[in-house]
mmCIF file of N, CA and C in Angstrom:
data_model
loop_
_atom_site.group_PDB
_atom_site.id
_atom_site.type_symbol
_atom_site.label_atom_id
_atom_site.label_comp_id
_atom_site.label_asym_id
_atom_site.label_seq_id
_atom_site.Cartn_x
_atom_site.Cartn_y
_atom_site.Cartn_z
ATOM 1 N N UNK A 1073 37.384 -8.446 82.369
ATOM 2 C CA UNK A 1073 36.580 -7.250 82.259
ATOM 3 C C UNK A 1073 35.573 -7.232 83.412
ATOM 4 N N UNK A 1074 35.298 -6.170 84.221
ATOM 5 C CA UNK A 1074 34.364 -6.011 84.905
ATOM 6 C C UNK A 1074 32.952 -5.947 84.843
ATOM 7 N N UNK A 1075 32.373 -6.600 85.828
ATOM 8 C CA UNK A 1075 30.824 -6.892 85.618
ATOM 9 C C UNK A 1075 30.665 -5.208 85.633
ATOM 10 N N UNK A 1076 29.345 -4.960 84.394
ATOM 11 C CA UNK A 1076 28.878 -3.279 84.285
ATOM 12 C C UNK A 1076 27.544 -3.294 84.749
ATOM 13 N N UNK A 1077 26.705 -4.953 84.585
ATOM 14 C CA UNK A 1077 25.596 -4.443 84.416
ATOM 15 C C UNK A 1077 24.936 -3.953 85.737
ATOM 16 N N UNK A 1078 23.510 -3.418 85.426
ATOM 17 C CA UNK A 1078 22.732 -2.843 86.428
ATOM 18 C C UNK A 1078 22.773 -3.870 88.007
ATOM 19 N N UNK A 1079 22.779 -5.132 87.834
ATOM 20 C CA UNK A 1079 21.963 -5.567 88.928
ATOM 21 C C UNK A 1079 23.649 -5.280 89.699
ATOM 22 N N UNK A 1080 25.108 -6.133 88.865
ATOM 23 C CA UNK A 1080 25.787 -6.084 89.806
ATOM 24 C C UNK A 1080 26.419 -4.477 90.764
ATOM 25 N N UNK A 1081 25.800 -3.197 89.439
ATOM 26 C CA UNK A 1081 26.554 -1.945 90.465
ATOM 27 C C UNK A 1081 25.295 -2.039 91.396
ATOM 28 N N UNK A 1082 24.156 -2.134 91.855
ATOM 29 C CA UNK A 1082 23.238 -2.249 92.368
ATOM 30 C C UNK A 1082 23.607 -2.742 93.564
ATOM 31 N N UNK A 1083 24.161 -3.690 93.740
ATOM 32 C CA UNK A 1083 24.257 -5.002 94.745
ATOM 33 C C UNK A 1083 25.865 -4.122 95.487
ATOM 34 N N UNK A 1084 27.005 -3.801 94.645
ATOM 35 C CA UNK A 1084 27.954 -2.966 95.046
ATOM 36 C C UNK A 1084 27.416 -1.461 95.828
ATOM 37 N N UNK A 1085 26.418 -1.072 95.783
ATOM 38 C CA UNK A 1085 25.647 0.001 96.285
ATOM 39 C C UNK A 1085 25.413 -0.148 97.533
ATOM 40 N N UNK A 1086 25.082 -1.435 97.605
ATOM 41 C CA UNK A 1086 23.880 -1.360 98.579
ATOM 42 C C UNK A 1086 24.638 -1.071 100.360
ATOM 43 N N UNK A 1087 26.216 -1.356 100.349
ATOM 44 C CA UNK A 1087 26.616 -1.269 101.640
ATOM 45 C C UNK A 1087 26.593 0.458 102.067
ATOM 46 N N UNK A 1088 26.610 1.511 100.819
ATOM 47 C CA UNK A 1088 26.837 2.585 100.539
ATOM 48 C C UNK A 1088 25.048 2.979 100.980
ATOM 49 N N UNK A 1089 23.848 2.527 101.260
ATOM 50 C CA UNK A 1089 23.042 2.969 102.095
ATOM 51 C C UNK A 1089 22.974 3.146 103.071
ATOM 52 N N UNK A 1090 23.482 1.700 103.720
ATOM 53 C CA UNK A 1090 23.476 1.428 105.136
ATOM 54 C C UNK A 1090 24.632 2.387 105.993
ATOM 55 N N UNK A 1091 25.738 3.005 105.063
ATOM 56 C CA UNK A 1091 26.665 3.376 105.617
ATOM 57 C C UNK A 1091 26.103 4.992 105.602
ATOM 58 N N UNK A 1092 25.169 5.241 104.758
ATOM 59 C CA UNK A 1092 24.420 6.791 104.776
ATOM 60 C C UNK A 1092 23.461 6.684 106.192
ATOM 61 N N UNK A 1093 22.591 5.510 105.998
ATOM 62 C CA UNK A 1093 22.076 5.605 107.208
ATOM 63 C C UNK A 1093 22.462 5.501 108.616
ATOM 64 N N UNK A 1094 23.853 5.056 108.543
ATOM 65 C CA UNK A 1094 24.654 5.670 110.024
ATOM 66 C C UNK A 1094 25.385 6.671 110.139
ATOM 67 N N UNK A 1095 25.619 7.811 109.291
ATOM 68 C CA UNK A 1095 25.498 8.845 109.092
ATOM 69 C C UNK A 1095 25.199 9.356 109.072
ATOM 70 N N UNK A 1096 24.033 9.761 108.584
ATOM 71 C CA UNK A 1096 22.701 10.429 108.838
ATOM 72 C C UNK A 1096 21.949 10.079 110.048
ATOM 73 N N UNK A 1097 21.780 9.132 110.417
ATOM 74 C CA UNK A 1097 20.313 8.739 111.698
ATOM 75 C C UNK A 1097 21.044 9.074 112.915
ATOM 76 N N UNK A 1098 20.117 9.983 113.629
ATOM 77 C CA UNK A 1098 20.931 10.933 114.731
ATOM 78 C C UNK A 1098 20.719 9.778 116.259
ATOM 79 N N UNK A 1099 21.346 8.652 116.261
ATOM 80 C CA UNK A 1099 21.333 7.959 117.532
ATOM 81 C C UNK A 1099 22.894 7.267 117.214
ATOM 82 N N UNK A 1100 23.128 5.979 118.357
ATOM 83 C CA UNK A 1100 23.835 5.385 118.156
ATOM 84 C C UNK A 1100 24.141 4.166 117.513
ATOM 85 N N UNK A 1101 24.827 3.789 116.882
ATOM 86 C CA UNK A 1101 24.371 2.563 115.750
ATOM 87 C C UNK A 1101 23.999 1.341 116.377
ATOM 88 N N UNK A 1102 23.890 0.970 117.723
ATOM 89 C CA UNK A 1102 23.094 -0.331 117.923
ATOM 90 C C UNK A 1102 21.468 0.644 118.450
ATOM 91 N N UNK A 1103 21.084 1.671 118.178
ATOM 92 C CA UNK A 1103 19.735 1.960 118.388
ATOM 93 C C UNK A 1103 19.733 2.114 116.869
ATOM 94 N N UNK A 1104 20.418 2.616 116.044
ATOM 95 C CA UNK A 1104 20.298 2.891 114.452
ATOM 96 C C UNK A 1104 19.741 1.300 114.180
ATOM 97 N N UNK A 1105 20.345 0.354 114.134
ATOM 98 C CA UNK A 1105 20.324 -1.308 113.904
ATOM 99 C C UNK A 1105 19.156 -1.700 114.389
ATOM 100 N N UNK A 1106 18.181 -1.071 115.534
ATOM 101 C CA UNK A 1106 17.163 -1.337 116.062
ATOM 102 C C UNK A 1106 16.243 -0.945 115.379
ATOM 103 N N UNK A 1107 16.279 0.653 115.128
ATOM 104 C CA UNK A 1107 15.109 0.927 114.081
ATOM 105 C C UNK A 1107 15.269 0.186 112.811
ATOM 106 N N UNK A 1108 16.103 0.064 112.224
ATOM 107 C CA UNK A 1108 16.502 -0.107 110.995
ATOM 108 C C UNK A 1108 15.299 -2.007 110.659
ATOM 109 N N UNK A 1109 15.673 -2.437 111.810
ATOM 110 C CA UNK A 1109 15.144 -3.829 111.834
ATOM 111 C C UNK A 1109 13.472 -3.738 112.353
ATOM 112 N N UNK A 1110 13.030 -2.787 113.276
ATOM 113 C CA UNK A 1110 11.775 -2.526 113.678
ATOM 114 C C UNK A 1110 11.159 -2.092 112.269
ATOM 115 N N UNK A 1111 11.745 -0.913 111.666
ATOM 116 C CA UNK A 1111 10.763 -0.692 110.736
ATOM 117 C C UNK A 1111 10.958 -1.610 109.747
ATOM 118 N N UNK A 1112 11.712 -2.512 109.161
ATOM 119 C CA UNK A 1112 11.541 -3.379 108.391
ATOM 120 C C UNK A 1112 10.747 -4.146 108.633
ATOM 121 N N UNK A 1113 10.174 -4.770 109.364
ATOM 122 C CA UNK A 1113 9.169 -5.484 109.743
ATOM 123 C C UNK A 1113 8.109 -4.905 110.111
ATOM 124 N N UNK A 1114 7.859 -3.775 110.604
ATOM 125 C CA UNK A 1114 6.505 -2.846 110.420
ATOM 126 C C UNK A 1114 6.099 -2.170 108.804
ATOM 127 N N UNK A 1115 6.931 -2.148 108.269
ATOM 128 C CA UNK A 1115 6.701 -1.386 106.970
ATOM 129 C C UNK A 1115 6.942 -2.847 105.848
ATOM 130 N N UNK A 1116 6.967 -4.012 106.256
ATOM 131 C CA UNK A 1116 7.018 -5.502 105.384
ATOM 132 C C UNK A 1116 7.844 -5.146 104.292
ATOM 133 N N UNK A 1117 8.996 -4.926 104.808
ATOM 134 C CA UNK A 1117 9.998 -4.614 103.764
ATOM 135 C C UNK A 1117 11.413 -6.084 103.980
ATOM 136 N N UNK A 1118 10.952 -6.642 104.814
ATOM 137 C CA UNK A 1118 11.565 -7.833 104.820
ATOM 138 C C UNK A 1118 11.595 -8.104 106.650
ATOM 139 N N UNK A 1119 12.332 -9.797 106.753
ATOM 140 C CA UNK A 1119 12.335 -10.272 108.221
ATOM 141 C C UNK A 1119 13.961 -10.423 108.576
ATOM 142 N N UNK A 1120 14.203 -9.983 110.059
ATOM 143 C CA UNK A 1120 15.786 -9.835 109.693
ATOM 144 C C UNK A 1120 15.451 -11.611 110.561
ATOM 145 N N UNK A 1121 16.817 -12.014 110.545
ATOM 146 C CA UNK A 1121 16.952 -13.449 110.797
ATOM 147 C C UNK A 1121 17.199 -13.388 112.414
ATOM 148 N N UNK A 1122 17.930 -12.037 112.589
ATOM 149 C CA UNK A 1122 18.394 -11.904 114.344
ATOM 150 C C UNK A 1122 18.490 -10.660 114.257
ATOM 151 N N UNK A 1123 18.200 -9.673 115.824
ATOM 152 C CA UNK A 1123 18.791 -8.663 115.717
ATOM 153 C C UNK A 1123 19.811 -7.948 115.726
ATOM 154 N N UNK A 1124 20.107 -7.344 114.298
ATOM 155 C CA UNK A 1124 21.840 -6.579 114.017
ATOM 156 C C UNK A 1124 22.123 -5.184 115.304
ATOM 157 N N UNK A 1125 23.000 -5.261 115.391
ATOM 158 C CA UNK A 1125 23.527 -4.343 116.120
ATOM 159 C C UNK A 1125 24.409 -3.297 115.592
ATOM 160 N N UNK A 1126 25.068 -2.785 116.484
ATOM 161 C CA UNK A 1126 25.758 -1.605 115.722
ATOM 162 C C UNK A 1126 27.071 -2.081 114.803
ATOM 163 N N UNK A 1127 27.515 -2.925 115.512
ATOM 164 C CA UNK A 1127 28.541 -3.903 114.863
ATOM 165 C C UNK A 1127 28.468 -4.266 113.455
ATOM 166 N N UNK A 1128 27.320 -5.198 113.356
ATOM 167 C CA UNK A 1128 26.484 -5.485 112.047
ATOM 168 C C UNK A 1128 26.060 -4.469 111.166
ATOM 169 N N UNK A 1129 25.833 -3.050 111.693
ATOM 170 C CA UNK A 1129 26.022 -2.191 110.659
ATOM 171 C C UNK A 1129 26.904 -1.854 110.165
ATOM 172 N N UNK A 1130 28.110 -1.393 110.768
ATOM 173 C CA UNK A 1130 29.459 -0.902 110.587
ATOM 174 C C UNK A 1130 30.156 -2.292 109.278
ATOM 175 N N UNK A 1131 29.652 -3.576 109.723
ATOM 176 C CA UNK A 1131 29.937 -4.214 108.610
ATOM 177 C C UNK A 1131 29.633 -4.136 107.228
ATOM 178 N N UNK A 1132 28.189 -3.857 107.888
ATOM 179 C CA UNK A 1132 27.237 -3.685 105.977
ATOM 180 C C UNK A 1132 27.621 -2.954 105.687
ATOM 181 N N UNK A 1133 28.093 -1.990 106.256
ATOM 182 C CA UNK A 1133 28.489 -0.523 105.568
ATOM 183 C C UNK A 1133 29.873 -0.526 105.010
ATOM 184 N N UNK A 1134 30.809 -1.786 105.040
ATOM 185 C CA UNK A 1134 31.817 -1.048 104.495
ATOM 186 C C UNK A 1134 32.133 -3.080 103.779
ATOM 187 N N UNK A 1135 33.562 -3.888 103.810
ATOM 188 C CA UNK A 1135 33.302 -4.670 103.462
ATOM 189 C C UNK A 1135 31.844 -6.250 103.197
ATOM 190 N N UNK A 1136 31.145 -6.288 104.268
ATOM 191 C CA UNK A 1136 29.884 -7.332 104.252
ATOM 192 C C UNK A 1136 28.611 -6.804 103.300
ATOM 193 N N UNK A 1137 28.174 -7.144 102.617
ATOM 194 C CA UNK A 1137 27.005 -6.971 101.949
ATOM 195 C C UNK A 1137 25.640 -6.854 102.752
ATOM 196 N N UNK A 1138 25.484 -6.113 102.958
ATOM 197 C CA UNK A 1138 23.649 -6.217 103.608
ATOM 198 C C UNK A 1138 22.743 -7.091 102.816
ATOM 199 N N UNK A 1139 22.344 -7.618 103.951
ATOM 200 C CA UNK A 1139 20.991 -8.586 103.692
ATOM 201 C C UNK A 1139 20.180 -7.523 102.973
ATOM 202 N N UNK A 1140 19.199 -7.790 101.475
ATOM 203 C CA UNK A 1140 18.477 -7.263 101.183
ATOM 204 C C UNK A 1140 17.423 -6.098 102.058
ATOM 205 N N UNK A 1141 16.342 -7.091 103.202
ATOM 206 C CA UNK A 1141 15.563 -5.796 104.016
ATOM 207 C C UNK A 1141 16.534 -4.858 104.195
ATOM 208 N N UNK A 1142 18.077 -4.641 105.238
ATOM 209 C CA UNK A 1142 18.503 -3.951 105.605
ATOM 210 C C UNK A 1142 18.891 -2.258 104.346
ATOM 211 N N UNK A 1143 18.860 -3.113 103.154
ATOM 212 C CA UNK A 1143 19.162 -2.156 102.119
ATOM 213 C C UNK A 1143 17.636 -1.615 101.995
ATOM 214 N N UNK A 1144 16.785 -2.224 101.654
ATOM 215 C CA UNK A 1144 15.322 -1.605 101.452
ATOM 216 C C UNK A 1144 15.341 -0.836 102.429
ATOM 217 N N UNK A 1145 15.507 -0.852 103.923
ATOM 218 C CA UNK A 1145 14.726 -0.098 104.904
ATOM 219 C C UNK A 1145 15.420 1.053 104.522
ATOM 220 N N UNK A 1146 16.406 1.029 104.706
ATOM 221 C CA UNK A 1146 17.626 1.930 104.323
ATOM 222 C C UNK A 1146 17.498 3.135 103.629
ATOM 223 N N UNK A 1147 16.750 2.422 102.188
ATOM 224 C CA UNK A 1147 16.007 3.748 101.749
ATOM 225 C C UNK A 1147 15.004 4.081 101.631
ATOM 226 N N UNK A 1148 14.263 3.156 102.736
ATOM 227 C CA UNK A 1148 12.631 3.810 103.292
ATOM 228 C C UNK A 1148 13.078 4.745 103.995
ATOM 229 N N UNK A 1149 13.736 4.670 105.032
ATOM 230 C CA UNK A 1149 13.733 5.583 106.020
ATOM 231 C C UNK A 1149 14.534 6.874 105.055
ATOM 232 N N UNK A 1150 15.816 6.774 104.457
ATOM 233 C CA UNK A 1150 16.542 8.069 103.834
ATOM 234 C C UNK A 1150 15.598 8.978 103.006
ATOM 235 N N UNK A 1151 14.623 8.018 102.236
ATOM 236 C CA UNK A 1151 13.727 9.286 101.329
ATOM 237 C C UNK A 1151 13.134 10.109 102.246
ATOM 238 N N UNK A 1152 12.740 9.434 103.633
ATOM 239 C CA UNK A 1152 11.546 10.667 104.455
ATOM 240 C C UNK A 1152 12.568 11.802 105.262
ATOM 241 N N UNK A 1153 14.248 11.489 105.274
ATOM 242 C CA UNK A 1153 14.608 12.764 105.833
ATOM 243 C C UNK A 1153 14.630 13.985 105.084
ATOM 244 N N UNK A 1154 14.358 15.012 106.095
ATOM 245 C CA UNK A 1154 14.434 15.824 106.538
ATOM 246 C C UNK A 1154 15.844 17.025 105.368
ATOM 247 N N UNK A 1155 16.844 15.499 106.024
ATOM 248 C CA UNK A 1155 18.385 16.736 104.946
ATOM 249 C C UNK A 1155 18.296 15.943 103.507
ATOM 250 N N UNK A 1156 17.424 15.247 103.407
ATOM 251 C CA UNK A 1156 17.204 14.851 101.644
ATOM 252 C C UNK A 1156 18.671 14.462 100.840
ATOM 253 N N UNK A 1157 19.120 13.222 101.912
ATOM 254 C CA UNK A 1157 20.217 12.898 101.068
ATOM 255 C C UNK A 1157 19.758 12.312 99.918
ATOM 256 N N UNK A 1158 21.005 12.348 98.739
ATOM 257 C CA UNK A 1158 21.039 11.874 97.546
ATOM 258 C C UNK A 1158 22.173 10.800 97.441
ATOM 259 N N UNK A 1159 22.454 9.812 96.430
ATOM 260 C CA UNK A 1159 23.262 9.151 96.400
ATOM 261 C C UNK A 1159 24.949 10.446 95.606
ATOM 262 N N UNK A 1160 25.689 9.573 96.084
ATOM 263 C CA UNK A 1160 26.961 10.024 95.681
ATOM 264 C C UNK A 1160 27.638 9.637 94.269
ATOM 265 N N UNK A 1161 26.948 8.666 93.747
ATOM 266 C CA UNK A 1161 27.834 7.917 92.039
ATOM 267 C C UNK A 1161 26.952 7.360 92.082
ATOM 268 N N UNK A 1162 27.147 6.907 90.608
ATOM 269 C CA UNK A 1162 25.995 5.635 89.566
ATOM 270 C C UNK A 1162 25.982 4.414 90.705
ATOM 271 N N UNK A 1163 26.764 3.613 91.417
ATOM 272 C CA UNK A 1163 26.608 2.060 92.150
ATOM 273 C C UNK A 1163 25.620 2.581 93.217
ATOM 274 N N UNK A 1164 25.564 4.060 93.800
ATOM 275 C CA UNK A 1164 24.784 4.335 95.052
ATOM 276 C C UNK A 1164 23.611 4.200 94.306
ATOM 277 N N UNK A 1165 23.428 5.363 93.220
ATOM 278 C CA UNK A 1165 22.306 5.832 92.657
ATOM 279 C C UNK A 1165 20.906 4.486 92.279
ATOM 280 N N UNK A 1166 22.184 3.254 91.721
ATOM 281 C CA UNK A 1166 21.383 1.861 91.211
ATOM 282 C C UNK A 1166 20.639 1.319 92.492
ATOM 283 N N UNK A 1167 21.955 1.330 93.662
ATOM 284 C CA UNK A 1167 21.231 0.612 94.937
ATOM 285 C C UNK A 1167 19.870 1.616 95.417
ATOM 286 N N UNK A 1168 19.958 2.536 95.116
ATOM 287 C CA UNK A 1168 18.314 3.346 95.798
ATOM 288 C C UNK A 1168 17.389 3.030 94.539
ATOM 289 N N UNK A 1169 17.787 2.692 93.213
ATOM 290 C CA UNK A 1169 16.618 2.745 92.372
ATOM 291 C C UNK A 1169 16.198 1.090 92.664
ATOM 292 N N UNK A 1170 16.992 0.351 92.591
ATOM 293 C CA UNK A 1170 16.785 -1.240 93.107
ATOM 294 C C UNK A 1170 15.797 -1.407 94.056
ATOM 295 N N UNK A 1171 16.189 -0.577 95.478
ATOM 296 C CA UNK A 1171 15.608 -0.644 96.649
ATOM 297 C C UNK A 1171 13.760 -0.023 95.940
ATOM 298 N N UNK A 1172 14.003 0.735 96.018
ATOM 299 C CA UNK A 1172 13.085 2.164 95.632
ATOM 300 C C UNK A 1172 11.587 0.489 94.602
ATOM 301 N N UNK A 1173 11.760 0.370 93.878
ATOM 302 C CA UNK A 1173 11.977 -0.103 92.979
ATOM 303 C C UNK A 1173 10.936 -1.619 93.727
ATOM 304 N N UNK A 1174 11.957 -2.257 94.524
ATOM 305 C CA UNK A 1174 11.243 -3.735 95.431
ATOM 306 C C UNK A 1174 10.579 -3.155 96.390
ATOM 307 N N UNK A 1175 10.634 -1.977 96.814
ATOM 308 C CA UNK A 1175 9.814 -1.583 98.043
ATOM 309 C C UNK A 1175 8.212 -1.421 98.132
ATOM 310 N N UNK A 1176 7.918 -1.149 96.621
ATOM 311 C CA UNK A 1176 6.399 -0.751 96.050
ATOM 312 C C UNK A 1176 6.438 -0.727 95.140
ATOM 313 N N UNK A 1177 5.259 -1.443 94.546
ATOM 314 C CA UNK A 1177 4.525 -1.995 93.256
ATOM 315 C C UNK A 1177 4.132 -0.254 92.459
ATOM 316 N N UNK A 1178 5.049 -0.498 91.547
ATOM 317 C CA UNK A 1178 4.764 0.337 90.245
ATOM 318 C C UNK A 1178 4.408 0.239 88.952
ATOM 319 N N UNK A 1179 3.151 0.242 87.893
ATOM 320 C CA UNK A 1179 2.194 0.500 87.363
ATOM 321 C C UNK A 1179 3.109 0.567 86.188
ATOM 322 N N UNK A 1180 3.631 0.902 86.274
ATOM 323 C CA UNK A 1180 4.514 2.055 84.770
ATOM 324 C C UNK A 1180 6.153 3.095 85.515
ATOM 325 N N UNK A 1181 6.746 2.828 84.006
ATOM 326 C CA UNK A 1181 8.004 3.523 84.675
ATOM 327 C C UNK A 1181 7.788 5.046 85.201
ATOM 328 N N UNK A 1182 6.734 5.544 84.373
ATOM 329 C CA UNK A 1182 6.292 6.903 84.910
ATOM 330 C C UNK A 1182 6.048 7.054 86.444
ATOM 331 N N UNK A 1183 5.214 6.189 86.338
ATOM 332 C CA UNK A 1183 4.511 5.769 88.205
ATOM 333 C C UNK A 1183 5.741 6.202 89.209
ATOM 334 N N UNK A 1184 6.968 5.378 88.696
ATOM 335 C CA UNK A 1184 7.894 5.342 89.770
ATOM 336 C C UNK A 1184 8.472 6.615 90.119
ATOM 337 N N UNK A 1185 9.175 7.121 88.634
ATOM 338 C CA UNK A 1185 9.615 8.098 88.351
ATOM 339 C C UNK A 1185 8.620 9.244 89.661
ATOM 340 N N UNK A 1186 7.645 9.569 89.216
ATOM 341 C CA UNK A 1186 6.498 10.331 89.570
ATOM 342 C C UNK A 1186 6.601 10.420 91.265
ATOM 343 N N UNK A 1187 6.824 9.265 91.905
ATOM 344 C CA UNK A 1187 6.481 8.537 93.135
ATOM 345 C C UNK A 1187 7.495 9.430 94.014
ATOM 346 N N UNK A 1188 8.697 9.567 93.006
ATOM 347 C CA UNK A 1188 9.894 10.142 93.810
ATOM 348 C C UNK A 1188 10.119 11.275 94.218
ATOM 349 N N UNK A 1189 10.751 11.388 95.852
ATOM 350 C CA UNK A 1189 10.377 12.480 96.291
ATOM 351 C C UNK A 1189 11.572 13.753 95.204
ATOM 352 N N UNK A 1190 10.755 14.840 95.151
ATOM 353 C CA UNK A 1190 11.071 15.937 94.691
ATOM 354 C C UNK A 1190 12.983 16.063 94.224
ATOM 355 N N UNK A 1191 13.431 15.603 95.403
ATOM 356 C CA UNK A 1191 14.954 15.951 95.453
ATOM 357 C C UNK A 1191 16.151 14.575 94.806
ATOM 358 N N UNK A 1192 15.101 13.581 94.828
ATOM 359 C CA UNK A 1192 15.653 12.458 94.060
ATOM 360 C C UNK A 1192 15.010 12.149 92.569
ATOM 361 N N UNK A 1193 14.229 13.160 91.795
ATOM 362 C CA UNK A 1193 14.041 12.637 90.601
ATOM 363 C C UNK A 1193 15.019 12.965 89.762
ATOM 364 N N UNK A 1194 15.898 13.699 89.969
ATOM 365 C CA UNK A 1194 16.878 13.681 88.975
ATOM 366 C C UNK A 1194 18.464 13.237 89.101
ATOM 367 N N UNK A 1195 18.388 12.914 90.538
ATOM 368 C CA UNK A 1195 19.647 11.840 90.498
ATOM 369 C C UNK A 1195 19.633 10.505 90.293
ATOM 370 N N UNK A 1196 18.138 10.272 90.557
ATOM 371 C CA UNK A 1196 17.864 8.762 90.213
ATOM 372 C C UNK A 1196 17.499 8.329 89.047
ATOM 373 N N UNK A 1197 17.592 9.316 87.881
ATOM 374 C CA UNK A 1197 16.555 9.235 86.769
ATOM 375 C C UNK A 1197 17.094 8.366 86.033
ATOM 376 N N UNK A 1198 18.558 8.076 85.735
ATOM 377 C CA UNK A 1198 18.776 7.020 84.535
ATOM 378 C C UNK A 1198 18.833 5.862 85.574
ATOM 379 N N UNK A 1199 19.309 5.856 86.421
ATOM 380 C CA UNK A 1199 19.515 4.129 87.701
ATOM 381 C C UNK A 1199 18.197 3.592 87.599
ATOM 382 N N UNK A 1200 17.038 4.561 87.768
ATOM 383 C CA UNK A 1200 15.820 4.412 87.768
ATOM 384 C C UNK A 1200 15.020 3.336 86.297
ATOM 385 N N UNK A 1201 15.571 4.302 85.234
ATOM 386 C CA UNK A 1201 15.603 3.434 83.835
ATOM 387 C C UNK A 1201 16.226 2.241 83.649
ATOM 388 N N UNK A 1202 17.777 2.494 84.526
ATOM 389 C CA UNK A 1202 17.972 1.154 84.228
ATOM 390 C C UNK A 1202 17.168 0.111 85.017
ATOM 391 N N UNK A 1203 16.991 0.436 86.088
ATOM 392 C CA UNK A 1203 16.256 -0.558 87.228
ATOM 393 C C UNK A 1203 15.083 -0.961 86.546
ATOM 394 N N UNK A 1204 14.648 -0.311 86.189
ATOM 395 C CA UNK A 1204 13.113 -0.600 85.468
ATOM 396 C C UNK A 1204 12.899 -2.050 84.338
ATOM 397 N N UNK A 1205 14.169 -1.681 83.271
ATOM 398 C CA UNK A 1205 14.647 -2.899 82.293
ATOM 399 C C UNK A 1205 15.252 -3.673 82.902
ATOM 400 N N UNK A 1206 15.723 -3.902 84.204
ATOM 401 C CA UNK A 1206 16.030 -5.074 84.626
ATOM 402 C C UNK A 1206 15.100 -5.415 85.607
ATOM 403 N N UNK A 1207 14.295 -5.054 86.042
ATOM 404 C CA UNK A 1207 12.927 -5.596 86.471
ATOM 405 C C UNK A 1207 12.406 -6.202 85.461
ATOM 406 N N UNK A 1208 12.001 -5.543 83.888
ATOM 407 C CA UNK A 1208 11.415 -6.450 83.216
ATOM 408 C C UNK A 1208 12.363 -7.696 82.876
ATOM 409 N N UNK A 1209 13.434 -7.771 82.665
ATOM 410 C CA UNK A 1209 14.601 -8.988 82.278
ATOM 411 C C UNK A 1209 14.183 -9.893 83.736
ATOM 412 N N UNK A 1210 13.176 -9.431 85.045
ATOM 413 C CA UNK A 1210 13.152 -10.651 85.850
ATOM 414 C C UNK A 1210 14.159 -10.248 86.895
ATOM 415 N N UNK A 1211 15.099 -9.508 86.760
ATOM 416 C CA UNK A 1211 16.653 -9.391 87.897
ATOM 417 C C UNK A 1211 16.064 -9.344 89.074
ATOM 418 N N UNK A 1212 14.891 -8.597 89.258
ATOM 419 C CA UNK A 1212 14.728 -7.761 90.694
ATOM 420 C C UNK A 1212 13.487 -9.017 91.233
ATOM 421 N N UNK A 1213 13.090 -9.909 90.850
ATOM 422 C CA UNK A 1213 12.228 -11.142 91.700
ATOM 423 C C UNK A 1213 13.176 -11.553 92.782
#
């Protein structure tokens, strides 16, 4: 039987950011891989180990798993565009509430909920719930 719970569609998500954010981010994917790693470390959303290139994205994005920062930045940078992507299915939806979620300290599930920009509170709203109870179960440390 297949793993259902939250953390593992979460973790199955997460290549499904990185692959939005080379889709969306209007350069070429070793300048995409540049920001992607600059603002992670300006916005302390994690330290990459070396700098990824376009290569290294094209991986995360489809079989390789992204290193955690690369998924956080991922959806630092996607909430502030412009074309307000949304996730596509429940495994995307978990990986942005996950991200969303480790990126900034939230108060209450309301807080988070609240936090979200306009065009993602209602695709994220149950990923969001679930993310929340598996934060308290400890998953997301």
């Amino acid at each position: 039987m297949p793993e259902t719970s939250f953390y593992a569609k979460a973790m199955r998500g997460t290549p499904r950011l990185v692959r939005r954010w080379l889709m969306l981010g209007q350069a070429a994917p070793d300048r995409l891989a540049m920001i992607l790693a600059d603002t992670s470390r300006l916005a302390g959303l994690g330290e990459p180990e070396s700098e990824p290139d376009g290569r290294c994205l094209r991986e995360w994005s489809g079989e390789r798993q992204p290193p955690l920062w690369a998924a956080r930045t991922a959806v630092f940078l996607l909430v502030q565009m412009p074309a307000h992507p949304t996730p596509d299915d429940d495994e995307e939806a978990c990986a942005w509430a996950y991200c969303w979620l480790r990126n900034r300290e939230f108060d209450s599930l309301e807080a988070a909920h609240d936090a979200l920009p306009d065009h993602l509170r209602d695709p994220l709203a149950a990923a969001l719930d679930a993310a929340w109870v598996d934060q308290g179960a400890l998953r997301l440390i």
